[in-house]
C-alpha atoms as a printed R data frame, in Angstrom:
    type eleno elety resid chain resno       x       y       z
1   ATOM     1    CA   MET     A     1  70.828 -67.252 -66.309
2   ATOM     2    CA   THR     A     2  68.736 -67.411 -69.460
3   ATOM     3    CA   ASP     A     3  68.048 -64.543 -71.877
4   ATOM     4    CA   PHE     A     4  65.639 -64.371 -74.744
5   ATOM     5    CA   ARG     A     5  67.003 -64.164 -78.238
6   ATOM     6    CA   SER     A     6  66.451 -60.860 -79.989
7   ATOM     7    CA   ASP     A     7  64.764 -62.631 -82.903
8   ATOM     8    CA   ALA     A     8  62.179 -64.025 -80.447
9   ATOM     9    CA   THR     A     9  62.893 -67.602 -81.494
10  ATOM    10    CA   GLY     A    10  63.463 -68.814 -77.987
11  ATOM    11    CA   PRO     A    11  65.594 -68.527 -74.895
12  ATOM    12    CA   MET     A    12  69.360 -68.415 -75.092
13  ATOM    13    CA   SER     A    13  71.919 -68.932 -72.435
14  ATOM    14    CA   SER     A    14  73.905 -65.871 -71.488
15  ATOM    15    CA   SER     A    15  77.066 -67.915 -71.868
16  ATOM    16    CA   SER     A    16  76.279 -68.541 -75.546
17  ATOM    17    CA   ARG     A    17  76.193 -64.813 -76.400
18  ATOM    18    CA   PRO     A    18  79.278 -63.690 -78.279
19  ATOM    19    CA   ALA     A    19  81.604 -61.865 -75.972
20  ATOM    20    CA   ASP     A    20  82.498 -59.197 -78.520
21  ATOM    21    CA   THR     A    21  78.892 -58.209 -79.289
22  ATOM    22    CA   PRO     A    22  77.832 -55.205 -77.223
23  ATOM    23    CA   PRO     A    23  74.425 -55.762 -75.724
24  ATOM    24    CA   THR     A    24  71.586 -54.014 -77.616
25  ATOM    25    CA   ALA     A    25  73.977 -52.746 -80.253
26  ATOM    26    CA   ALA     A    26  71.247 -52.969 -82.881
27  ATOM    27    CA   ARG     A    27  68.403 -52.024 -80.591
28  ATOM    28    CA   PRO     A    28  68.327 -51.084 -76.891
29  ATOM    29    CA   LEU     A    29  66.412 -53.332 -74.578
30  ATOM    30    CA   TRP     A    30  64.770 -50.233 -72.975
31  ATOM    31    CA   THR     A    31  64.085 -46.623 -73.820
32  ATOM    32    CA   PRO     A    32  64.941 -43.953 -71.278
33  ATOM    33    CA   THR     A    33  62.151 -41.533 -70.552
34  ATOM    34    CA   GLY     A    34  63.893 -39.124 -68.183
35  ATOM    35    CA   ALA     A    35  65.217 -35.655 -68.698
36  ATOM    36    CA   HIS     A    36  67.680 -36.860 -71.336
37  ATOM    37    CA   GLY     A    37  65.178 -38.890 -73.323
38  ATOM    38    CA   GLY     A    38  63.019 -36.017 -74.541
39  ATOM    39    CA   GLY     A    39  59.760 -37.652 -73.468
40  ATOM    40    CA   ALA     A    40  58.158 -41.083 -73.393
41  ATOM    41    CA   GLY     A    41  58.787 -43.237 -76.404
42  ATOM    42    CA   GLN     A    42  61.715 -41.227 -77.755
43  ATOM    43    CA   ASP     A    43  64.611 -43.416 -78.861
44  ATOM    44    CA   TRP     A    44  67.798 -42.540 -77.001
45  ATOM    45    CA   SER     A    45  69.855 -43.290 -80.082
46  ATOM    46    CA   SER     A    46  67.656 -41.004 -82.260
47  ATOM    47    CA   ARG     A    47  68.934 -37.800 -80.650
48  ATOM    48    CA   SER     A    48  71.435 -35.935 -82.731
49  ATOM    49    CA   ARG     A    49  74.875 -35.995 -81.179
50  ATOM    50    CA   ALA     A    50  75.512 -32.727 -83.007
51  ATOM    51    CA   GLU     A    51  72.844 -30.881 -80.997
52  ATOM    52    CA   PRO     A    52  74.609 -28.236 -78.951
53  ATOM    53    CA   ALA     A    53  74.056 -28.189 -75.232
54  ATOM    54    CA   ARG     A    54  72.037 -25.275 -73.995
55  ATOM    55    CA   GLY     A    55  74.112 -23.312 -71.592
56  ATOM    56    CA   GLU     A    56  76.110 -20.183 -71.334
57  ATOM    57    CA   GLY     A    57  77.330 -18.965 -74.667
58  ATOM    58    CA   ALA     A    58  74.848 -21.067 -76.639
59  ATOM    59    CA   ALA     A    59  73.134 -19.344 -79.565
60  ATOM    60    CA   PRO     A    60  69.439 -18.424 -78.913
61  ATOM    61    CA   PRO     A    61  66.892 -20.707 -80.514
62  ATOM    62    CA   GLN     A    62  65.622 -19.698 -83.920
63  ATOM    63    CA   ARG     A    63  62.138 -18.948 -82.617
64  ATOM    64    CA   ASP     A    64  63.526 -16.505 -80.033
65  ATOM    65    CA   ARG     A    65  65.389 -14.632 -82.750
66  ATOM    66    CA   ASP     A    66  62.206 -14.492 -84.826
67  ATOM    67    CA   ALA     A    67  60.278 -13.087 -81.853
68  ATOM    68    CA   VAL     A    68  62.858 -10.318 -81.451
69  ATOM    69    CA   ARG     A    69  62.538  -9.458 -85.130
70  ATOM    70    CA   ARG     A    70  58.720  -9.377 -84.886
71  ATOM    71    CA   ARG     A    71  58.465  -6.900 -81.985
72  ATOM    72    CA   PRO     A    72  58.170  -3.710 -84.106
73  ATOM    73    CA   ALA     A    73  55.558  -5.390 -86.300
74  ATOM    74    CA   THR     A    74  53.605  -6.455 -83.207
75  ATOM    75    CA   ALA     A    75  53.535  -2.867 -81.877
76  ATOM    76    CA   TRP     A    76  52.319  -1.583 -85.236
77  ATOM    77    CA   SER     A    77  49.643  -4.284 -85.332
78  ATOM    78    CA   TRP     A    78  48.390  -3.154 -81.909
79  ATOM    79    CA   VAL     A    79  48.134   0.462 -83.086
80  ATOM    80    CA   ARG     A    80  46.386  -0.589 -86.278
81  ATOM    81    CA   GLU     A    81  43.900  -2.858 -84.524
82  ATOM    82    CA   THR     A    82  43.123  -0.172 -81.922
83  ATOM    83    CA   ALA     A    83  42.471   2.366 -84.691
84  ATOM    84    CA   ILE     A    84  40.190  -0.100 -86.485
85  ATOM    85    CA   ILE     A    85  38.199  -0.704 -83.284
86  ATOM    86    CA   LEU     A    86  37.803   3.029 -82.582
87  ATOM    87    CA   ILE     A    87  36.775   3.862 -86.141
88  ATOM    88    CA   SER     A    88  34.318   0.965 -86.202
89  ATOM    89    CA   ALA     A    89  32.804   2.142 -82.910
90  ATOM    90    CA   LEU     A    90  32.395   5.689 -84.233
91  ATOM    91    CA   VAL     A    91  30.810   4.478 -87.470
92  ATOM    92    CA   LEU     A    92  28.455   2.196 -85.533
93  ATOM    93    CA   SER     A    93  27.488   5.070 -83.220
94  ATOM    94    CA   LEU     A    94  26.742   7.279 -86.233
95  ATOM    95    CA   ILE     A    95  24.599   4.567 -87.847
96  ATOM    96    CA   VAL     A    96  22.668   3.991 -84.606
97  ATOM    97    CA   LYS     A    97  22.112   7.724 -84.132
98  ATOM    98    CA   THR     A    98  21.013   8.221 -87.736
99  ATOM    99    CA   PHE     A    99  18.637   5.295 -88.101
100 ATOM   100    CA   LEU     A   100  17.790   3.769 -84.707
101 ATOM   101    CA   VAL     A   101  18.236   5.723 -81.462
102 ATOM   102    CA   GLN     A   102  19.220   9.278 -80.592
103 ATOM   103    CA   ALA     A   103  19.839  10.909 -77.227
104 ATOM   104    CA   PHE     A   104  18.307  14.246 -76.166
105 ATOM   105    CA   PHE     A   105  18.247  16.244 -72.975
106 ATOM   106    CA   ILE     A   106  15.276  18.113 -71.536
107 ATOM   107    CA   PRO     A   107  15.786  21.880 -71.186
108 ATOM   108    CA   SER     A   108  12.416  22.979 -69.762
109 ATOM   109    CA   GLN     A   109   9.674  22.121 -67.274
110 ATOM   110    CA   SER     A   110   6.872  21.668 -69.828
111 ATOM   111    CA   MET     A   111   6.779  17.858 -69.402
112 ATOM   112    CA   ARG     A   112   6.929  17.633 -65.603
113 ATOM   113    CA   GLU     A   113   6.627  15.210 -63.850
114 ATOM   114    CA   THR     A   114   7.139  12.736 -66.657
115 ATOM   115    CA   LEU     A   115  10.372  14.493 -67.643
116 ATOM   116    CA   VAL     A   116  12.243  17.145 -65.687
117 ATOM   117    CA   GLU     A   117  14.972  19.594 -66.581
118 ATOM   118    CA   ASN     A   118  18.314  18.024 -67.584
119 ATOM   119    CA   ASP     A   119  16.889  14.528 -67.978
120 ATOM   120    CA   ARG     A   120  18.631  12.542 -70.721
121 ATOM   121    CA   ILE     A   121  16.247  10.508 -72.833
122 ATOM   122    CA   LEU     A   122  16.626   8.039 -75.676
123 ATOM   123    CA   VAL     A   123  14.381   8.416 -78.701
124 ATOM   124    CA   SER     A   124  13.479   5.591 -81.068
125 ATOM   125    CA   LYS     A   125  13.732   6.715 -84.688
126 ATOM   126    CA   LEU     A   126  11.750   3.689 -85.851
127 ATOM   127    CA   THR     A   127   8.578   5.685 -85.047
128 ATOM   128    CA   PRO     A   128   7.263   7.132 -87.264
129 ATOM   129    CA   GLY     A   129   8.477   4.683 -89.875
130 ATOM   130    CA   PRO     A   130   8.224   0.937 -89.427
131 ATOM   131    CA   PHE     A   131   5.970   1.668 -86.410
132 ATOM   132    CA   ASP     A   132   3.011   4.060 -86.303
133 ATOM   133    CA   LEU     A   133   2.570   6.963 -83.937
134 ATOM   134    CA   LYS     A   134  -0.121   6.537 -81.276
135 ATOM   135    CA   ARG     A   135  -2.033   8.874 -79.024
136 ATOM   136    CA   GLY     A   136  -0.128   9.187 -75.771
137 ATOM   137    CA   ASP     A   137   3.354   8.855 -77.288
138 ATOM   138    CA   VAL     A   138   5.993  11.290 -76.001
139 ATOM   139    CA   VAL     A   139   7.616  12.668 -79.151
140 ATOM   140    CA   VAL     A   140  10.625  14.812 -79.954
141 ATOM   141    CA   PHE     A   141  10.050  17.056 -82.958
142 ATOM   142    CA   LYS     A   142  11.727  19.911 -84.739
143 ATOM   143    CA   ASP     A   143  10.254  23.350 -84.200
144 ATOM   144    CA   PRO     A   144   7.613  23.865 -86.935
145 ATOM   145    CA   GLY     A   145   8.406  27.567 -86.871
146 ATOM   146    CA   GLY     A   146   8.197  30.174 -84.127
147 ATOM   147    CA   TRP     A   147   7.358  27.846 -81.250
148 ATOM   148    CA   LEU     A   148  10.696  28.456 -79.525
149 ATOM   149    CA   PRO     A   149  12.203  31.808 -78.564
150 ATOM   150    CA   PRO     A   150  15.521  32.731 -80.147
151 ATOM   151    CA   GLU     A   151  18.268  30.642 -78.621
152 ATOM   152    CA   ILE     A   152  20.906  32.469 -76.620
153 ATOM   153    CA   GLU     A   153  24.312  31.237 -77.699
154 ATOM   154    CA   ARG     A   154  26.547  30.246 -74.821
155 ATOM   155    CA   PRO     A   155  30.126  31.467 -75.200
156 ATOM   156    CA   ARG     A   156  32.396  28.605 -76.212
157 ATOM   157    CA   GLY     A   157  35.801  28.496 -77.863
158 ATOM   158    CA   PRO     A   158  36.087  27.350 -81.484
159 ATOM   159    CA   VAL     A   159  37.918  24.141 -80.535
160 ATOM   160    CA   ALA     A   160  35.391  23.251 -77.831
161 ATOM   161    CA   GLU     A   161  32.515  24.077 -80.190
162 ATOM   162    CA   ALA     A   162  33.900  21.885 -82.960
163 ATOM   163    CA   PHE     A   163  34.579  19.046 -80.501
164 ATOM   164    CA   ASN     A   164  31.062  19.277 -79.042
165 ATOM   165    CA   GLU     A   165  29.409  19.385 -82.467
166 ATOM   166    CA   GLY     A   166  31.481  16.431 -83.664
167 ATOM   167    CA   LEU     A   167  30.527  14.235 -80.696
168 ATOM   168    CA   THR     A   168  26.878  15.275 -81.055
169 ATOM   169    CA   PHE     A   169  26.919  14.505 -84.767
170 ATOM   170    CA   ILE     A   170  28.133  10.945 -84.259
171 ATOM   171    CA   GLY     A   171  25.797  10.407 -81.313
172 ATOM   172    CA   LEU     A   172  28.221  10.314 -78.377
173 ATOM   173    CA   LEU     A   173  26.641  13.435 -76.835
174 ATOM   174    CA   PRO     A   174  22.895  14.103 -76.480
175 ATOM   175    CA   GLN     A   175  21.336  16.457 -78.988
176 ATOM   176    CA   ASP     A   176  20.915  19.987 -77.716
177 ATOM   177    CA   ALA     A   177  17.164  20.592 -77.696
178 ATOM   178    CA   GLY     A   178  17.663  24.181 -78.855
179 ATOM   179    CA   GLU     A   179  15.606  23.591 -82.010
180 ATOM   180    CA   HIS     A   180  13.600  20.601 -80.796
181 ATOM   181    CA   LEU     A   181  10.630  20.212 -78.470
182 ATOM   182    CA   VAL     A   182   9.260  17.348 -76.397
183 ATOM   183    CA   LYS     A   183   5.480  16.927 -76.038
184 ATOM   184    CA   ARG     A   184   2.794  14.254 -75.793
185 ATOM   185    CA   VAL     A   185   0.622  13.300 -78.759
186 ATOM   186    CA   ILE     A   186  -3.046  13.960 -77.986
187 ATOM   187    CA   GLY     A   187  -4.556  13.966 -81.469
188 ATOM   188    CA   LEU     A   188  -3.720  12.077 -84.670
189 ATOM   189    CA   PRO     A   189  -4.548  13.251 -88.223
190 ATOM   190    CA   GLY     A   190  -8.289  13.833 -88.552
191 ATOM   191    CA   ASP     A   191  -8.978  13.754 -84.781
192 ATOM   192    CA   ARG     A   192 -11.164  16.439 -83.245
193 ATOM   193    CA   VAL     A   193  -9.541  17.685 -80.049
194 ATOM   194    CA   ALA     A   194 -11.396  20.147 -77.820
195 ATOM   195    CA   CYS     A   195 -11.775  21.597 -74.332
196 ATOM   196    CA   VAL     A   196 -14.565  23.914 -73.187
197 ATOM   197    CA   GLY     A   197 -12.415  25.708 -70.644
198 ATOM   198    CA   PRO     A   198 -10.814  25.619 -67.189
199 ATOM   199    CA   GLY     A   199 -11.635  22.594 -65.069
200 ATOM   200    CA   GLU     A   200 -13.024  20.605 -67.984
201 ATOM   201    CA   PRO     A   201 -11.402  17.530 -69.550
202 ATOM   202    CA   ILE     A   202  -9.872  17.280 -72.976
203 ATOM   203    CA   THR     A   203 -12.093  15.445 -75.444
204 ATOM   204    CA   VAL     A   204 -10.843  13.489 -78.455
205 ATOM   205    CA   ASN     A   205 -13.476  12.664 -81.072
206 ATOM   206    CA   GLY     A   206 -16.132  13.526 -78.493
207 ATOM   207    CA   VAL     A   207 -14.769  11.239 -75.732
208 ATOM   208    CA   PRO     A   208 -13.427  12.879 -72.533
209 ATOM   209    CA   ILE     A   209 -10.065  11.452 -71.492
210 ATOM   210    CA   ASP     A   210  -8.616  10.953 -68.012
211 ATOM   211    CA   GLU     A   211  -4.955  12.014 -68.064
212 ATOM   212    CA   PRO     A   212  -2.983  10.446 -65.176
213 ATOM   213    CA   TYR     A   213   0.327  11.815 -66.487
214 ATOM   214    CA   LEU     A   214  -0.553  15.482 -65.798
215 ATOM   215    CA   ALA     A   215   1.729  17.309 -63.361
216 ATOM   216    CA   PRO     A   216   0.326  17.645 -59.835
217 ATOM   217    CA   GLY     A   217  -1.925  20.710 -59.648
218 ATOM   218    CA   SER     A   218  -2.269  20.993 -63.442
219 ATOM   219    CA   GLN     A   219  -5.665  21.152 -65.139
220 ATOM   220    CA   PRO     A   220  -6.263  19.744 -68.638
221 ATOM   221    CA   SER     A   221  -6.474  23.201 -70.191
222 ATOM   222    CA   GLU     A   222  -7.120  26.716 -68.933
223 ATOM   223    CA   LYS     A   223  -7.683  27.711 -72.555
224 ATOM   224    CA   GLU     A   224 -10.769  26.874 -74.603
225 ATOM   225    CA   PHE     A   225 -10.189  25.404 -78.057
226 ATOM   226    CA   ASP     A   226 -11.800  23.121 -80.634
227 ATOM   227    CA   ILE     A   227  -9.800  21.940 -83.652
228 ATOM   228    CA   VAL     A   228  -9.590  19.146 -86.216
229 ATOM   229    CA   VAL     A   229  -6.033  17.934 -86.741
230 ATOM   230    CA   PRO     A   230  -4.960  18.442 -90.376
231 ATOM   231    CA   PRO     A   231  -3.741  15.506 -92.510
232 ATOM   232    CA   ASN     A   232  -0.191  14.339 -91.801
233 ATOM   233    CA   SER     A   233  -0.102  16.356 -88.579
234 ATOM   234    CA   LEU     A   234  -0.314  15.887 -84.795
235 ATOM   235    CA   TRP     A   235  -1.854  17.788 -81.904
236 ATOM   236    CA   VAL     A   236   0.633  17.842 -79.022
237 ATOM   237    CA   MET     A   237   0.470  19.079 -75.438
238 ATOM   238    CA   GLY     A   238   2.826  19.194 -72.469
239 ATOM   239    CA   ASP     A   239   2.146  17.243 -69.287
240 ATOM   240    CA   ASN     A   240   2.712  20.410 -67.224
241 ATOM   241    CA   ARG     A   241  -0.134  22.173 -68.990
242 ATOM   242    CA   GLN     A   242   0.084  25.588 -67.362
243 ATOM   243    CA   GLN     A   243   3.833  25.753 -68.137
244 ATOM   244    CA   SER     A   244   3.749  24.434 -71.709
245 ATOM   245    CA   ALA     A   245   3.641  26.532 -74.882
246 ATOM   246    CA   ASP     A   246   2.180  23.659 -76.897
247 ATOM   247    CA   SER     A   247  -0.289  23.341 -79.784
248 ATOM   248    CA   ARG     A   248  -2.914  25.455 -77.960
249 ATOM   249    CA   PHE     A   249  -0.677  28.519 -77.909
250 ATOM   250    CA   ASN     A   250   0.504  28.262 -81.505
251 ATOM   251    CA   MET     A   251  -2.865  28.097 -83.265
252 ATOM   252    CA   GLY     A   252  -2.213  31.403 -85.014
253 ATOM   253    CA   LYS     A   253   0.972  30.109 -86.652
254 ATOM   254    CA   ALA     A   254   1.625  27.899 -89.669
255 ATOM   255    CA   GLY     A   255  -0.242  24.606 -89.300
256 ATOM   256    CA   GLY     A   256  -2.759  26.087 -86.859
257 ATOM   257    CA   GLY     A   257  -0.828  24.702 -83.884
258 ATOM   258    CA   SER     A   258  -0.448  21.204 -85.318
259 ATOM   259    CA   VAL     A   259   2.961  19.628 -85.890
260 ATOM   260    CA   PRO     A   260   3.802  18.018 -89.261
261 ATOM   261    CA   VAL     A   261   4.549  14.310 -88.863
262 ATOM   262    CA   ALA     A   262   7.636  14.933 -91.016
263 ATOM   263    CA   ASN     A   263   9.069  17.068 -88.182
264 ATOM   264    CA   VAL     A   264   8.939  14.210 -85.680
265 ATOM   265    CA   VAL     A   265  12.385  12.807 -84.841
266 ATOM   266    CA   GLY     A   266  11.040   9.865 -82.861
267 ATOM   267    CA   VAL     A   267   9.336   8.570 -79.744
268 ATOM   268    CA   ALA     A   268  11.018   8.815 -76.334
269 ATOM   269    CA   PHE     A   269  11.109   5.405 -74.666
270 ATOM   270    CA   VAL     A   270  13.462   5.687 -71.672
271 ATOM   271    CA   THR     A   271  15.040   8.207 -69.315
272 ATOM   272    CA   VAL     A   272  18.664   7.181 -68.853
273 ATOM   273    CA   TRP     A   273  20.190  10.020 -66.816
274 ATOM   274    CA   PRO     A   274  20.469  10.860 -63.980
275 ATOM   275    CA   VAL     A   275  20.704   7.293 -62.771
276 ATOM   276    CA   ASP     A   276  18.056   7.777 -60.076
277 ATOM   277    CA   ARG     A   277  15.670   8.995 -62.798
278 ATOM   278    CA   PHE     A   278  15.997   5.868 -64.940
279 ATOM   279    CA   THR     A   279  12.467   5.156 -66.177
280 ATOM   280    CA   LEU     A   280  10.794   3.397 -69.074
281 ATOM   281    CA   LEU     A   281   8.403   5.810 -70.771
282 ATOM   282    CA   ARG     A   282   5.316   3.712 -71.411
283 ATOM   283    CA   ASN     A   283   2.391   4.747 -73.546
284 ATOM   284    CA   PRO     A   284  -0.730   5.316 -71.370
285 ATOM   285    CA   SER     A   285  -2.880   3.282 -73.720
286 ATOM   286    CA   ALA     A   286  -5.779   3.032 -71.228
287 ATOM   287    CA   THR     A   287  -6.258   6.814 -71.444
288 ATOM   288    CA   PHE     A   288  -7.219   6.598 -75.115
289 ATOM   289    CA   ALA     A   289  -8.738   3.117 -75.141
290 ATOM   290    CA   ASP     A   290 -12.316   4.402 -75.666
291 ATOM   291    CA   VAL     A   291 -11.442   7.018 -78.254
292 ATOM   292    CA   PRO     A   292 -12.819   6.063 -81.681
293 ATOM   293    CA   ASP     A   293 -10.860   6.532 -84.862
294 ATOM   294    CA   ALA     A   294 -11.330   9.806 -86.695
295 ATOM   295    CA   GLY     A   295 -14.434   9.778 -88.869
């Protein structure tokens, strides 16, 4: 039998190998890759003979001891991260409610059938502001003064009241419409809005308008009026005309029935609750398409 020399200089007879030289003493002819080898390519002789066998009574690895020591810190990290997430969510909700979108609920029937009692709506606070108000917009505005009857306070405990006000303040509950109203914009600053009486259409700058959003059975106005909207003000009316104490019925009050633009919170753009009432509130632009700008 012929072996190859370890220095690769040529074959060597097995009988010429020194008897007292253990085979592969300097280097093994093969490297085990089984369970004892630690993986492919690991030199059998490179394992430390001092490594203790893992069995009963063996000390736990260093990383296991470190994990045990880190458990309290991990629990505290979870609490801290949860608190950060909650606080961030509350701050974000407050920012959204203050500058972008606010929720309101509808307390009355003055906007039927567009909006009904207890509907929850979202209002964009970008209008007025970056975007201009338009005729036909459904707006939420603060009472200019005397439009709403005195609100009857519902009995509620101090804790419940504080909790409710806190959630409303940060935007997690819809705003109580106790001091706000919801109506449709009919006239912009400078517009002349008029009606000659029952059965007749509303005219804006002399052009009669067809109002498809009116509640079934409603007429445009049972009350005669003819006004010019003051600067920086709006003329607003409910869609359920005979059940709406709108601009027509507040002409004897400050502003002559018009609403200051500064009182407008924003434009309603969607009904979100109840689920079966989910609706996008689109501006009926065709209704006012032929109306000229105020002269």
